[in-house]
Amino acid sequence: MFGKFLSSRVDTDVEKINNILVRGVEDVFVKESLRKRLLSGKKLRIKFGVDPTGSRIHIGRAVPLRKLKKFQDLGHQIVFIIGDFTAQIGDPSDKLEKRPGLTYAQVKENISTYRQQIGKILNLSKTEFHFNSKWLHTLNFQKISELSEMFSVSQMLERRNFKDRYLKGEEISVREFLYPLIQGYDSVMVKADVEIGGFDQLFNLKAGRVIQKKYGFPEQDVLTVSMLSGTDGRKMSTTWGNVINITDTPSDMFGKVMSVSDDLIEQYFLLCTDIGAEEIKEIGESIRNHRVNPKDHKVRLAKEIVSIYHGEKEAKKAEEGFFRVFKDGAIPNDAPKVSVGKGVNLVDILVGQGIVSSKTEGRRLIEDGAVYDMVTSRKINDVNEKIFQNLILKVGKKRFIKISIK
């Protein structure tokens, strides 16, 4: 399974290792163990798993992916697990209500472009991919019982989200208790030396250590990264529509970054760019001391982020387009265009073209009066609006779409 990924030297540069262990990191368990491993020159297996709960990867999810790239650049083996099985269970981490599982059809649709998106950050030729259904579909009840024996109900209820729900008398399913066991079993199957995840994943990542030890494997070290705030200040989440997707057009990505509140500029620089930590600290201080207009830093931030996913040339064009639109009221050159048959529902078009992340977001924007037809100079206020003529829509402050009838 693993033979074709052997070879290549491992970089043990102390400064690079220290940067990996500190920048954008919430916790490392066990830090000295991981540092020693990284300095040893041994090629480590760095595990990261993602459940395909949506079809597009946003820059919040890209934070751990960018950390993986740093490990990959040192010469370590990235082991990427696509949770096609666990997505059907539903990860309860950091959820204050029961999270529904997905159907296999939904999972299959969501993962159709994952490799392409991940390739914007990682070197795919040096990345090992696994679907955890390969081994989880074969687990029998005896094996699941053995895994369940390793944890107590009281341990599960110590988790903040479970504890809060339990005290409120809200339902917690046994299925949700199984999730960290299954994620930990993944670590056994891929022989992980290190696992990376968001800070909300800490319990699940530590569960991997318990299960590895039970099966006679060395315990993986765990590194958790900081969580990126969404454009509205809450945790970035596809469900809430406060995301910047790595597949967004350059102009849309630029505009979304420009909409981020000033107090998040420093966080975005730290987690989403490669600008040096000292310079980022100076940027934060200049904003807090009112020495610089935050907008100037935000323009640079937007250009940096767009450059990472689309290149410097596109970032420059996005900047020019942004100021042309908002100073002169022009339409961006790369505004998406779609040709549809008469009578198609507008919300379906907005979702299908990626202008909004969900039907819920589309309906909310329409109800809020944030969808404007620039051809007829009218606000669209009917959530069931159907299209019967050509339109140029402005959705929110920064999104545009040209719709033509076939």
XYZ file of C-alpha atoms in Angstrom:
406
model
C 0.000 0.000 0.000
C 2.765 2.416 0.915
C 5.795 1.297 -1.120
C 5.500 3.684 -4.037
C 5.866 6.717 -1.754
C 9.324 5.892 -0.397
C 12.556 7.936 -0.942
C 13.596 11.620 -0.802
C 15.571 13.362 1.885
C 13.974 14.970 4.917
C 14.890 18.562 5.748
C 15.740 19.060 9.451
C 16.213 22.837 9.338
C 15.538 24.046 12.905
C 13.951 27.360 11.886
C 11.508 25.672 9.501
C 10.570 23.103 12.142
C 10.014 25.774 14.783
C 7.778 27.672 12.370
C 5.709 24.529 11.739
C 5.263 23.958 15.469
C 4.324 27.558 16.295
C 2.665 29.499 13.467
C -1.112 29.252 13.563
C -0.888 26.357 16.029
C -3.231 25.960 18.996
C -1.763 22.839 20.580
C 0.821 20.117 19.987
C 0.496 16.860 21.865
C 3.250 15.831 22.550
C 5.368 18.808 21.436
C 8.820 17.593 22.456
C 8.126 14.181 20.964
C 7.147 15.717 17.626
C 10.099 18.103 17.648
C 12.468 15.204 18.284
C 10.907 13.195 15.463
C 11.206 16.100 13.037
C 14.843 16.675 13.937
C 15.680 12.971 13.592
C 15.530 13.015 9.800
C 13.046 10.132 9.710
C 10.334 10.441 7.084
C 7.069 10.722 9.017
C 3.569 9.777 7.922
C 1.444 12.902 8.445
C -2.261 12.085 8.492
C -5.090 14.460 7.732
C -8.715 13.546 7.206
C -11.630 15.502 5.841
C -15.291 14.578 5.609
C -16.743 15.814 2.298
C -19.768 17.545 3.822
C -19.711 20.085 0.987
C -18.429 20.149 -2.563
C -16.094 23.097 -2.167
C -13.104 23.635 0.124
C -12.968 27.041 1.806
C -9.883 28.856 3.064
C -10.731 27.883 6.652
C -10.324 24.231 5.691
C -7.219 25.256 3.777
C -5.467 26.287 7.011
C -4.543 22.684 7.973
C -3.870 21.919 4.290
C -1.312 24.726 4.194
C 0.260 23.291 7.346
C 0.442 19.903 5.612
C 2.263 21.599 2.729
C 4.962 22.760 5.159
C 5.478 19.164 6.293
C 5.473 18.035 2.674
C 8.114 20.627 1.794
C 10.351 19.130 4.494
C 10.049 15.758 2.771
C 7.475 14.016 4.963
C 4.703 11.787 3.580
C 1.239 13.327 3.578
C -1.522 10.752 4.089
C -4.841 12.277 3.074
C -8.002 10.476 4.136
C -11.281 11.352 2.472
C -13.974 10.342 4.935
C -16.516 8.967 2.516
C -17.654 6.593 5.292
C -17.426 8.961 8.287
C -19.320 11.702 6.399
C -22.300 9.361 6.415
C -22.072 9.232 10.225
C -21.605 12.947 10.913
C -18.805 14.486 12.966
C -20.214 16.027 16.187
C -17.035 18.014 16.895
C -17.819 21.598 17.896
C -21.498 21.079 17.049
C -24.107 22.222 19.526
C -26.837 20.151 17.908
C -27.088 16.750 16.285
C -25.414 16.718 12.894
C -27.165 14.626 10.249
C -25.172 12.122 8.248
C -25.036 12.279 4.460
C -26.202 9.744 1.936
C -23.607 7.947 -0.160
C -24.932 9.770 -3.251
C -24.343 13.147 -1.564
C -20.823 12.121 -0.529
C -19.992 10.892 -4.036
C -21.157 14.177 -5.557
C -19.198 16.253 -3.030
C -15.868 14.478 -3.595
C -15.956 14.696 -7.389
C -13.536 17.660 -7.517
C -11.697 17.238 -4.186
C -8.375 16.143 -5.670
C -8.364 19.074 -8.055
C -9.026 21.513 -5.204
C -6.484 19.920 -2.874
C -3.953 20.161 -5.707
C -4.071 23.945 -5.394
C -2.165 23.504 -2.120
C -0.490 20.073 -1.973
C 1.751 18.300 -4.471
C -0.616 15.504 -5.495
C 2.191 13.317 -6.865
C 3.646 13.186 -3.346
C 0.343 12.776 -1.522
C -1.130 9.429 -0.504
C -4.929 9.276 -0.767
C -7.292 6.861 0.986
C -11.063 6.544 1.271
C -11.842 5.252 4.764
C -14.790 3.223 3.518
C -12.186 0.742 2.254
C -11.603 -0.599 5.764
C -14.596 0.736 7.693
C -17.102 -1.122 5.515
C -15.540 -4.380 6.709
C -15.787 -3.692 10.456
C -18.046 -6.209 12.145
C -19.935 -5.701 15.389
C -17.269 -7.481 17.431
C -14.601 -5.042 16.224
C -16.857 -2.065 16.920
C -17.497 -3.428 20.432
C -13.742 -3.690 21.015
C -13.258 -0.090 19.945
C -16.163 1.069 22.122
C -14.594 -0.627 25.172
C -11.654 1.805 25.013
C -13.799 4.817 26.032
C -16.409 5.491 28.704
C -19.643 7.433 28.441
C -18.311 9.858 31.076
C -15.279 10.585 28.870
C -17.549 11.384 25.980
C -19.716 13.661 28.100
C -16.638 15.667 29.112
C -16.579 17.118 25.603
C -17.993 20.631 25.716
C -20.544 20.181 22.932
C -21.859 16.895 24.378
C -21.865 18.282 27.907
C -23.869 21.350 26.903
C -26.410 19.291 25.002
C -26.708 16.757 27.837
C -27.344 19.495 30.416
C -30.025 20.948 28.149
C -31.685 17.547 27.867
C -31.045 17.418 24.124
C -30.626 14.176 22.228
C -27.142 12.666 21.770
C -27.062 9.555 19.632
C -24.755 6.582 20.169
C -23.736 7.093 16.547
C -22.110 10.393 17.524
C -20.136 8.656 20.284
C -18.737 6.270 17.662
C -17.254 8.988 15.471
C -13.935 9.571 17.344
C -13.436 5.795 17.619
C -13.709 5.404 13.887
C -11.434 8.384 13.187
C -8.897 6.879 15.571
C -9.132 3.528 13.791
C -8.154 5.337 10.580
C -4.829 6.178 12.253
C -4.194 2.489 12.865
C -4.956 1.579 9.271
C -2.593 4.143 7.722
C 0.134 3.816 10.406
C 0.090 7.546 11.195
C 3.041 9.123 13.012
C 1.375 12.526 13.246
C -2.196 13.726 12.781
C -3.200 17.298 12.004
C -6.597 18.867 12.464
C -8.513 21.916 13.578
C -8.612 22.722 17.285
C -12.197 21.412 17.430
C -10.814 17.992 16.479
C -8.536 17.597 19.537
C -10.637 14.891 21.221
C -10.845 12.855 18.009
C -7.118 13.184 17.351
C -6.214 12.064 20.866
C -8.604 9.120 20.476
C -6.305 7.961 17.695
C -3.458 7.687 20.217
C -5.548 5.520 22.542
C -6.582 3.169 19.751
C -3.092 2.954 18.251
C -1.681 1.976 21.655
C -4.371 -0.692 22.097
C -3.388 -2.239 18.754
C 0.321 -2.164 19.589
C 1.314 0.797 17.403
C 3.402 3.838 18.455
C 1.106 6.707 19.478
C 0.784 9.490 16.944
C 1.692 13.043 17.887
C -1.114 15.549 17.400
C -0.982 19.103 16.052
C -4.063 21.318 16.012
C -4.306 24.575 14.079
C -6.271 27.708 14.865
C -9.783 28.058 13.479
C -10.343 30.777 10.885
C -13.248 33.153 11.402
C -15.748 33.538 8.593
C -16.508 36.774 6.767
C -19.164 37.579 9.399
C -16.887 36.893 12.389
C -18.348 33.488 13.261
C -16.493 30.236 12.591
C -16.149 29.785 8.832
C -18.822 27.301 7.811
C -20.441 26.340 4.513
C -23.741 25.975 6.395
C -23.672 29.649 7.368
C -22.499 30.866 3.963
C -19.710 32.993 5.500
C -16.990 31.295 3.462
C -14.335 32.176 0.913
C -13.893 29.112 -1.288
C -10.536 28.338 -2.864
C -12.359 27.821 -6.177
C -14.063 31.227 -6.087
C -13.277 33.439 -9.060
C -10.432 35.921 -8.426
C -12.821 38.886 -8.326
C -15.250 37.130 -5.976
C -12.423 36.014 -3.692
C -10.934 39.516 -3.663
C -14.289 41.097 -2.867
C -15.058 38.664 -0.066
C -11.703 39.346 1.601
C -12.377 43.082 1.353
C -15.653 42.505 3.230
C -13.897 40.966 6.248
C -13.994 43.131 9.372
C -10.857 45.060 10.263
C -10.272 43.140 13.491
C -9.783 39.918 11.489
C -7.061 41.256 9.167
C -4.177 40.083 11.366
C -5.710 36.607 11.802
C -6.220 36.223 8.051
C -2.633 37.272 7.306
C -1.348 34.726 9.829
C -3.483 31.755 8.802
C -4.008 32.358 5.086
C -0.738 33.835 3.778
C 3.027 33.327 3.974
C 3.827 36.853 5.179
C 6.361 36.749 8.048
C 5.026 36.688 11.602
C 6.932 39.819 12.656
C 5.565 41.822 9.740
C 2.049 40.603 10.519
C 2.484 41.755 14.113
C 3.459 45.210 12.852
C 0.402 45.267 10.605
C -1.827 44.491 13.586
C -0.214 47.194 15.708
C -0.545 49.799 12.957
C -4.292 49.074 12.763
C -4.790 49.186 16.523
C -2.797 52.440 16.803
C -4.675 53.999 13.860
C -1.430 54.700 11.989
C -2.664 53.158 8.747
C -6.049 52.898 7.085
C -7.055 49.219 7.566
C -8.352 49.204 3.987
C -4.769 49.489 2.700
C -3.760 46.333 4.575
C -6.941 44.606 3.443
C -6.132 45.283 -0.207
C -2.738 43.668 0.264
C -4.345 40.743 2.119
C -6.827 40.188 -0.697
C -4.032 40.250 -3.292
C -1.954 37.772 -1.271
C -4.819 35.298 -0.919
C -5.922 35.542 -4.551
C -2.278 35.097 -5.659
C -1.999 31.830 -3.721
C -4.938 30.237 -5.537
C -4.966 32.057 -8.891
C -1.538 33.656 -9.377
C -0.243 37.237 -9.158
C -1.535 38.272 -12.593
C -5.117 37.350 -11.701
C -4.756 39.011 -8.300
C -3.760 42.282 -9.962
C -6.710 42.060 -12.360
C -9.042 41.328 -9.429
C -7.767 44.409 -7.592
C -8.307 46.618 -10.634
C -11.742 45.128 -11.198
C -12.731 45.623 -7.566
C -12.008 49.335 -7.593
C -13.561 49.741 -11.038
C -16.790 48.134 -9.807
C -17.043 50.015 -6.549
C -15.879 53.376 -7.822
C -17.560 53.367 -11.212
C -20.365 50.807 -10.807
C -18.970 48.599 -13.595
C -19.519 44.847 -13.963
C -16.423 42.626 -13.415
C -14.987 41.193 -16.628
C -14.950 37.692 -15.174
C -18.500 37.784 -13.824
C -19.923 34.291 -14.414
C -22.282 33.843 -17.354
C -24.974 31.194 -17.636
C -27.556 30.346 -20.285
C -30.792 28.781 -19.016
C -34.200 27.789 -20.267
C -37.224 29.933 -19.459
C -38.849 29.370 -16.081
C -35.769 28.168 -14.169
C -35.820 29.078 -10.474
C -33.389 31.900 -9.664
C -32.199 30.386 -6.386
C -31.311 27.155 -8.213
C -29.210 29.173 -10.676
C -27.377 31.035 -7.913
C -26.535 27.775 -6.131
C -25.590 25.948 -9.313
C -23.189 28.697 -10.397
C -21.589 28.968 -6.949
C -22.801 32.532 -6.387
C -24.276 31.379 -3.066
C -23.340 28.310 -1.069
C -26.863 27.050 -0.415
C -30.522 27.628 -1.182
C -30.916 28.946 2.346
C -28.338 31.670 1.716
C -29.953 32.519 -1.645
C -33.416 32.900 -0.133
C -32.030 34.959 2.756
C -30.297 37.393 0.396
C -33.485 37.818 -1.649
C -35.579 38.386 1.483
C -33.014 40.962 2.668
C -33.286 42.857 -0.623
C -29.685 42.079 -1.549
C -30.360 40.746 -5.066
C -30.591 43.535 -7.631
C -31.278 43.318 -11.389
C -29.026 45.902 -13.072
C -30.946 45.596 -16.361
C -34.374 46.546 -15.017
C -33.091 48.494 -11.976
C -35.215 46.528 -9.525
C -34.714 44.545 -6.386
C -35.804 40.936 -6.585
C -37.873 40.116 -3.510
C -39.600 36.849 -4.449
C -37.702 33.759 -3.222
C -39.572 31.740 -5.871
C -38.532 34.087 -8.715
C -38.314 32.329 -12.100
C -36.239 33.636 -14.988
C -37.932 34.566 -18.266
C -35.571 37.254 -19.626
C -31.892 38.196 -19.701
C -30.601 39.606 -16.411
C -27.433 41.017 -14.909
C -27.660 40.481 -11.169
C -25.723 42.035 -8.346
C -25.902 39.665 -5.375
C -24.892 41.314 -2.122
C -22.177 43.938 -2.498
C -19.564 42.075 -4.518
C -21.081 39.204 -6.506
C -22.379 39.422 -10.058
C -23.872 37.003 -12.573
C -25.065 37.428 -16.154
C -28.078 35.250 -17.011
C -29.267 34.793 -20.576
C -32.259 32.854 -21.899
C -31.554 30.074 -24.393
